[in-house]
GROMACS .gro file of N, CA, C and O in nm:
model
  296
    1MET      N    1  -6.621   8.120 -13.108
    1MET     CA    2  -6.624   8.004 -13.107
    1MET      C    3  -6.517   7.932 -13.165
    1MET      O    4  -6.454   7.966 -13.277
    2THR      N    5  -6.470   7.829 -13.098
    2THR     CA    6  -6.321   7.752 -13.138
    2THR      C    7  -6.374   7.613 -13.165
    2THR      O    8  -6.456   7.572 -13.091
    3HIS      N    9  -6.335   7.591 -13.287
    3HIS     CA   10  -6.350   7.456 -13.335
    3HIS      C   11  -6.227   7.386 -13.361
    3HIS      O   12  -6.135   7.441 -13.448
    4PHE      N   13  -6.176   7.264 -13.345
    4PHE     CA   14  -6.071   7.202 -13.373
    4PHE      C   15  -6.119   7.074 -13.435
    4PHE      O   16  -6.210   6.994 -13.440
    5SER      N   17  -6.024   7.044 -13.554
    5SER     CA   18  -6.071   6.948 -13.640
    5SER      C   19  -5.935   6.901 -13.727
    5SER      O   20  -5.841   6.943 -13.697
    6THR      N   21  -5.942   6.771 -13.781
    6THR     CA   22  -5.817   6.705 -13.832
    6THR      C   23  -5.853   6.711 -13.978
    6THR      O   24  -5.981   6.710 -14.018
    7GLY      N   25  -5.773   6.682 -14.060
    7GLY     CA   26  -5.773   6.659 -14.199
    7GLY      C   27  -5.674   6.621 -14.264
    7GLY      O   28  -5.562   6.559 -14.197
    8VAL      N   29  -5.626   6.639 -14.404
    8VAL     CA   30  -5.512   6.580 -14.476
    8VAL      C   31  -5.486   6.691 -14.571
    8VAL      O   32  -5.601   6.775 -14.613
    9VAL      N   33  -5.363   6.684 -14.623
    9VAL     CA   34  -5.320   6.777 -14.728
    9VAL      C   35  -5.326   6.719 -14.863
    9VAL      O   36  -5.264   6.609 -14.866
   10VAL      N   37  -5.409   6.759 -14.945
   10VAL     CA   38  -5.406   6.710 -15.079
   10VAL      C   39  -5.368   6.801 -15.195
   10VAL      O   40  -5.424   6.917 -15.198
   11ASP      N   41  -5.275   6.788 -15.253
   11ASP     CA   42  -5.218   6.881 -15.376
   11ASP      C   43  -5.207   7.021 -15.321
   11ASP      O   44  -5.241   7.134 -15.370
   12GLY      N   45  -5.141   7.025 -15.187
   12GLY     CA   46  -5.150   7.178 -15.123
   12GLY      C   47  -5.259   7.225 -15.059
   12GLY      O   48  -5.251   7.336 -15.019
   13MET      N   49  -5.393   7.149 -15.043
   13MET     CA   50  -5.477   7.211 -14.997
   13MET      C   51  -5.530   7.111 -14.883
   13MET      O   52  -5.509   7.003 -14.896
   14ILE      N   53  -5.580   7.189 -14.802
   14ILE     CA   54  -5.628   7.098 -14.668
   14ILE      C   55  -5.754   7.067 -14.691
   14ILE      O   56  -5.855   7.153 -14.695
   15GLN      N   57  -5.796   6.937 -14.679
   15GLN     CA   58  -5.934   6.864 -14.641
   15GLN      C   59  -5.948   6.848 -14.530
   15GLN      O   60  -5.905   6.761 -14.476
   16LEU      N   61  -6.076   6.882 -14.487
   16LEU     CA   62  -6.092   6.858 -14.316
   16LEU      C   63  -6.181   6.715 -14.355
   16LEU      O   64  -6.262   6.680 -14.437
   17HIS      N   65  -6.178   6.658 -14.223
   17HIS     CA   66  -6.231   6.522 -14.230
   17HIS      C   67  -6.384   6.564 -14.199
   17HIS      O   68  -6.464   6.448 -14.220
   18GLU      N   69  -6.430   6.657 -14.133
   18GLU     CA   70  -6.574   6.702 -14.115
   18GLU      C   71  -6.608   6.818 -14.170
   18GLU      O   72  -6.510   6.899 -14.149
   19PRO      N   73  -6.721   6.854 -14.214
   19PRO     CA   74  -6.748   6.990 -14.251
   19PRO      C   75  -6.764   7.092 -14.160
   19PRO      O   76  -6.814   7.052 -14.018
   20LEU      N   77  -6.728   7.222 -14.178
   20LEU     CA   78  -6.770   7.315 -14.079
   20LEU      C   79  -6.882   7.395 -14.093
   20LEU      O   80  -6.936   7.427 -14.191
   21ASP      N   81  -6.942   7.422 -13.971
   21ASP     CA   82  -7.066   7.488 -13.986
   21ASP      C   83  -7.069   7.629 -13.982
   21ASP      O   84  -7.079   7.708 -13.879
   22LEU      N   85  -6.982   7.700 -14.083
   22LEU     CA   86  -6.956   7.844 -14.105
   22LEU      C   87  -7.004   7.862 -14.252
   22LEU      O   88  -7.010   7.810 -14.305
   23PRO      N   89  -7.063   7.989 -14.242
   23PRO     CA   90  -7.104   8.053 -14.392
   23PRO      C   91  -6.992   8.078 -14.469
   23PRO      O   92  -6.871   8.100 -14.420
   24ASN      N   93  -7.010   8.074 -14.599
   24ASN     CA   94  -6.889   8.097 -14.690
   24ASN      C   95  -6.849   8.250 -14.661
   24ASN      O   96  -6.908   8.341 -14.628
   25GLN      N   97  -6.702   8.253 -14.699
   25GLN     CA   98  -6.646   8.396 -14.703
   25GLN      C   99  -6.623   8.417 -14.543
   25GLN      O  100  -6.589   8.552 -14.518
   26THR      N  101  -6.635   8.327 -14.431
   26THR     CA  102  -6.611   8.370 -14.312
   26THR      C  103  -6.445   8.359 -14.293
   26THR      O  104  -6.377   8.270 -14.323
   27ALA      N  105  -6.422   8.486 -14.239
   27ALA     CA  106  -6.270   8.489 -14.199
   27ALA      C  107  -6.240   8.392 -14.076
   27ALA      O  108  -6.307   8.416 -13.989
   28VAL      N  109  -6.123   8.343 -14.090
   28VAL     CA  110  -6.091   8.232 -13.967
   28VAL      C  111  -5.928   8.250 -13.962
   28VAL      O  112  -5.862   8.299 -14.041
   29SER      N  113  -5.914   8.213 -13.831
   29SER     CA  114  -5.781   8.206 -13.790
   29SER      C  115  -5.728   8.053 -13.800
   29SER      O  116  -5.794   7.977 -13.753
   30VAL      N  117  -5.618   8.011 -13.860
   30VAL     CA  118  -5.572   7.866 -13.871
   30VAL      C  119  -5.428   7.857 -13.818
   30VAL      O  120  -5.324   7.922 -13.855
   31ALA      N  121  -5.414   7.748 -13.719
   31ALA     CA  122  -5.281   7.696 -13.684
   31ALA      C  123  -5.259   7.546 -13.751
   31ALA      O  124  -5.353   7.492 -13.746
   32ILE      N  125  -5.177   7.514 -13.802
   32ILE     CA  126  -5.139   7.374 -13.863
   32ILE      C  127  -5.027   7.318 -13.768
   32ILE      O  128  -4.939   7.372 -13.751
   33GLU      N  129  -5.068   7.195 -13.723
   33GLU     CA  130  -4.975   7.124 -13.664
   33GLU      C  131  -4.997   6.968 -13.702
   33GLU      O  132  -5.097   6.900 -13.678
   34PRO      N  133  -4.881   6.927 -13.775
   34PRO     CA  134  -4.883   6.803 -13.849
   34PRO      C  135  -4.898   6.707 -13.722
   34PRO      O  136  -4.836   6.699 -13.622
   35LEU      N  137  -4.977   6.580 -13.760
   35LEU     CA  138  -4.972   6.482 -13.659
   35LEU      C  139  -4.904   6.358 -13.686
   35LEU      O  140  -4.880   6.355 -13.833
   36THR      N  141  -4.826   6.301 -13.592
   36THR     CA  142  -4.740   6.190 -13.638
   36THR      C  143  -4.806   6.076 -13.587
   36THR      O  144  -4.915   6.058 -13.541
   37ALA      N  145  -4.729   5.951 -13.641
   37ALA     CA  146  -4.818   5.820 -13.628
   37ALA      C  147  -4.837   5.807 -13.472
   37ALA      O  148  -4.921   5.735 -13.414
   38ALA      N  149  -4.733   5.851 -13.372
   38ALA     CA  150  -4.737   5.813 -13.239
   38ALA      C  151  -4.884   5.872 -13.172
   38ALA      O  152  -4.921   5.844 -13.092
   39ASP      N  153  -4.936   6.004 -13.237
   39ASP     CA  154  -5.050   6.055 -13.184
   39ASP      C  155  -5.161   5.975 -13.194
   39ASP      O  156  -5.248   5.986 -13.131
   40ASN      N  157  -5.174   5.892 -13.286
   40ASN     CA  158  -5.285   5.802 -13.303
   40ASN      C  159  -5.260   5.657 -13.266
   40ASN      O  160  -5.338   5.576 -13.271
   41ASP      N  161  -5.132   5.638 -13.191
   41ASP     CA  162  -5.099   5.491 -13.156
   41ASP      C  163  -5.165   5.481 -13.003
   41ASP      O  164  -5.100   5.534 -12.902
   42PRO      N  165  -5.243   5.397 -12.967
   42PRO     CA  166  -5.311   5.395 -12.822
   42PRO      C  167  -5.210   5.338 -12.754
   42PRO      O  168  -5.193   5.368 -12.630
   43VAL      N  169  -5.116   5.252 -12.780
   43VAL     CA  170  -5.012   5.205 -12.693
   43VAL      C  171  -4.915   5.317 -12.639
   43VAL      O  172  -4.868   5.345 -12.529
   44ALA      N  173  -4.888   5.403 -12.751
   44ALA     CA  174  -4.808   5.520 -12.697
   44ALA      C  175  -4.867   5.605 -12.619
   44ALA      O  176  -4.818   5.670 -12.539
   45ALA      N  177  -4.990   5.640 -12.623
   45ALA     CA  178  -5.061   5.724 -12.555
   45ALA      C  179  -5.095   5.673 -12.417
   45ALA      O  180  -5.071   5.721 -12.309
   46TRP      N  181  -5.100   5.512 -12.414
   46TRP     CA  182  -5.118   5.479 -12.259
   46TRP      C  183  -4.974   5.498 -12.184
   46TRP      O  184  -4.959   5.517 -12.089
   47GLU      N  185  -4.859   5.468 -12.278
   47GLU     CA  186  -4.712   5.479 -12.215
   47GLU      C  187  -4.699   5.630 -12.174
   47GLU      O  188  -4.653   5.669 -12.058
   48ARG      N  189  -4.755   5.731 -12.257
   48ARG     CA  190  -4.729   5.870 -12.202
   48ARG      C  191  -4.807   5.890 -12.079
   48ARG      O  192  -4.786   5.983 -11.966
   49THR      N  193  -4.946   5.848 -12.065
   49THR     CA  194  -5.017   5.848 -11.960
   49THR      C  195  -4.963   5.781 -11.830
   49THR      O  196  -4.955   5.870 -11.710
   50GLN      N  197  -4.914   5.692 -11.854
   50GLN     CA  198  -4.833   5.618 -11.704
   50GLN      C  199  -4.709   5.689 -11.682
   50GLN      O  200  -4.672   5.690 -11.556
   51GLN      N  201  -4.627   5.779 -11.782
   51GLN     CA  202  -4.535   5.848 -11.733
   51GLN      C  203  -4.563   5.972 -11.666
   51GLN      O  204  -4.501   6.005 -11.581
   52ARG      N  205  -4.668   6.034 -11.729
   52ARG     CA  206  -4.714   6.136 -11.656
   52ARG      C  207  -4.771   6.111 -11.518
   52ARG      O  208  -4.727   6.200 -11.416
   53LEU      N  209  -4.832   5.997 -11.505
   53LEU     CA  210  -4.877   5.950 -11.340
   53LEU      C  211  -4.738   5.932 -11.253
   53LEU      O  212  -4.750   5.954 -11.130
   54ARG      N  213  -4.634   5.879 -11.325
   54ARG     CA  214  -4.501   5.857 -11.234
   54ARG      C  215  -4.471   6.016 -11.206
   54ARG      O  216  -4.409   6.021 -11.092
   55GLU      N  217  -4.458   6.100 -11.299
   55GLU     CA  218  -4.398   6.245 -11.270
   55GLU      C  219  -4.487   6.305 -11.149
   55GLU      O  220  -4.443   6.377 -11.084
   56ARG      N  221  -4.633   6.288 -11.185
   56ARG     CA  222  -4.746   6.349 -11.101
   56ARG      C  223  -4.838   6.284 -11.048
   56ARG      O  224  -4.938   6.255 -11.106
   57PRO      N  225  -4.800   6.206 -10.960
   57PRO     CA  226  -4.908   6.100 -10.899
   57PRO      C  227  -5.022   6.153 -10.849
   57PRO      O  228  -5.017   6.286 -10.804
   58ILE      N  229  -5.124   6.088 -10.865
   58ILE     CA  230  -5.252   6.155 -10.804
   58ILE      C  231  -5.277   6.084 -10.666
   58ILE      O  232  -5.281   5.965 -10.657
   59HIS      N  233  -5.294   6.145 -10.554
   59HIS     CA  234  -5.324   6.102 -10.438
   59HIS      C  235  -5.473   6.117 -10.406
   59HIS      O  236  -5.516   6.252 -10.389
   60GLY      N  237  -5.546   6.022 -10.319
   60GLY     CA  238  -5.666   6.053 -10.271
   60GLY      C  239  -5.666   6.152 -10.181
   60GLY      O  240  -5.763   6.220 -10.138
   61GLY      N  241  -5.580   6.134 -10.072
   61GLY     CA  242  -5.547   6.233  -9.960
   61GLY      C  243  -5.640   6.206  -9.854
   61GLY      O  244  -5.632   6.271  -9.753
   62GLY      N  245  -5.743   6.134  -9.845
   62GLY     CA  246  -5.834   6.103  -9.761
   62GLY      C  247  -5.782   5.973  -9.659
   62GLY      O  248  -5.689   5.934  -9.657
   63ARG      N  249  -5.890   5.966  -9.558
   63ARG     CA  250  -5.848   5.861  -9.476
   63ARG      C  251  -5.892   5.744  -9.535
   63ARG      O  252  -5.979   5.712  -9.624
   64ARG      N  253  -5.776   5.651  -9.518
   64ARG     CA  254  -5.808   5.486  -9.577
   64ARG      C  255  -5.862   5.397  -9.478
   64ARG      O  256  -5.823   5.372  -9.384
   65TYR      N  257  -5.988   5.344  -9.505
   65TYR     CA  258  -6.080   5.255  -9.433
   65TYR      C  259  -6.007   5.141  -9.439
   65TYR      O  260  -5.980   5.073  -9.527
   66THR      N  261  -6.026   5.055  -9.332
   66THR     CA  262  -5.988   4.905  -9.346
   66THR      C  263  -6.118   4.828  -9.378
   66THR      O  264  -6.209   4.896  -9.411
   67ARG      N  265  -6.088   4.703  -9.402
   67ARG     CA  266  -6.198   4.620  -9.467
   67ARG      C  267  -6.304   4.607  -9.354
   67ARG      O  268  -6.418   4.637  -9.401
   68ASP      N  269  -6.285   4.607  -9.230
   68ASP     CA  270  -6.387   4.574  -9.149
   68ASP      C  271  -6.476   4.715  -9.151
   68ASP      O  272  -6.586   4.714  -9.136
   69GLU      N  273  -6.386   4.817  -9.174
   69GLU     CA  274  -6.485   4.953  -9.157
   69GLU      C  275  -6.581   4.965  -9.254
   69GLU      O  276  -6.689   5.038  -9.267
   70LEU      N  277  -6.530   4.924  -9.377
   70LEU     CA  278  -6.596   4.958  -9.507
   70LEU      C  279  -6.737   4.861  -9.504
   70LEU      O  280  -6.817   4.889  -9.560
   71HIS      N  281  -6.702   4.747  -9.445
   71HIS     CA  282  -6.812   4.637  -9.442
   71HIS      C  283  -6.897   4.628  -9.294
   71HIS      O  284  -6.948   4.531  -9.278
   72GLU      N  285  -6.880   4.728  -9.229
   72GLU     CA  286  -6.927   4.737  -9.091
   72GLU      C  287  -7.058   4.759  -9.107
   72GLU      O  288  -7.145   4.810  -9.203
   73ARG      N  289  -7.153   4.661  -9.031
   73ARG     CA  290  -7.314   4.653  -9.041
   73ARG      C  291  -7.348   4.686  -8.888
   73ARG      O  292  -7.309   4.605  -8.792
   74ARG      N  293  -7.457   4.781  -8.880
   74ARG     CA  294  -7.507   4.816  -8.745
   74ARG      C  295  -7.640   4.769  -8.747
   74ARG      O  296  -7.708   4.772  -8.829
   0.00000   0.00000   0.00000
């Protein structure tokens, strides 16, 4: 089971924002990656998304219907 969580460092100790559902004395592997202010900025996130879409656009790839074909009534 892998669990991702965030927290803060207080006096050299990591305090998680949410408790873990693990018994005491459970051995775990920990990877620490500091979060930057840009990680929490929605404007920066939107700009990264737009940049990725410019680099790797998403194409529908199918047939494009005309307005008349979309609204055809029989």
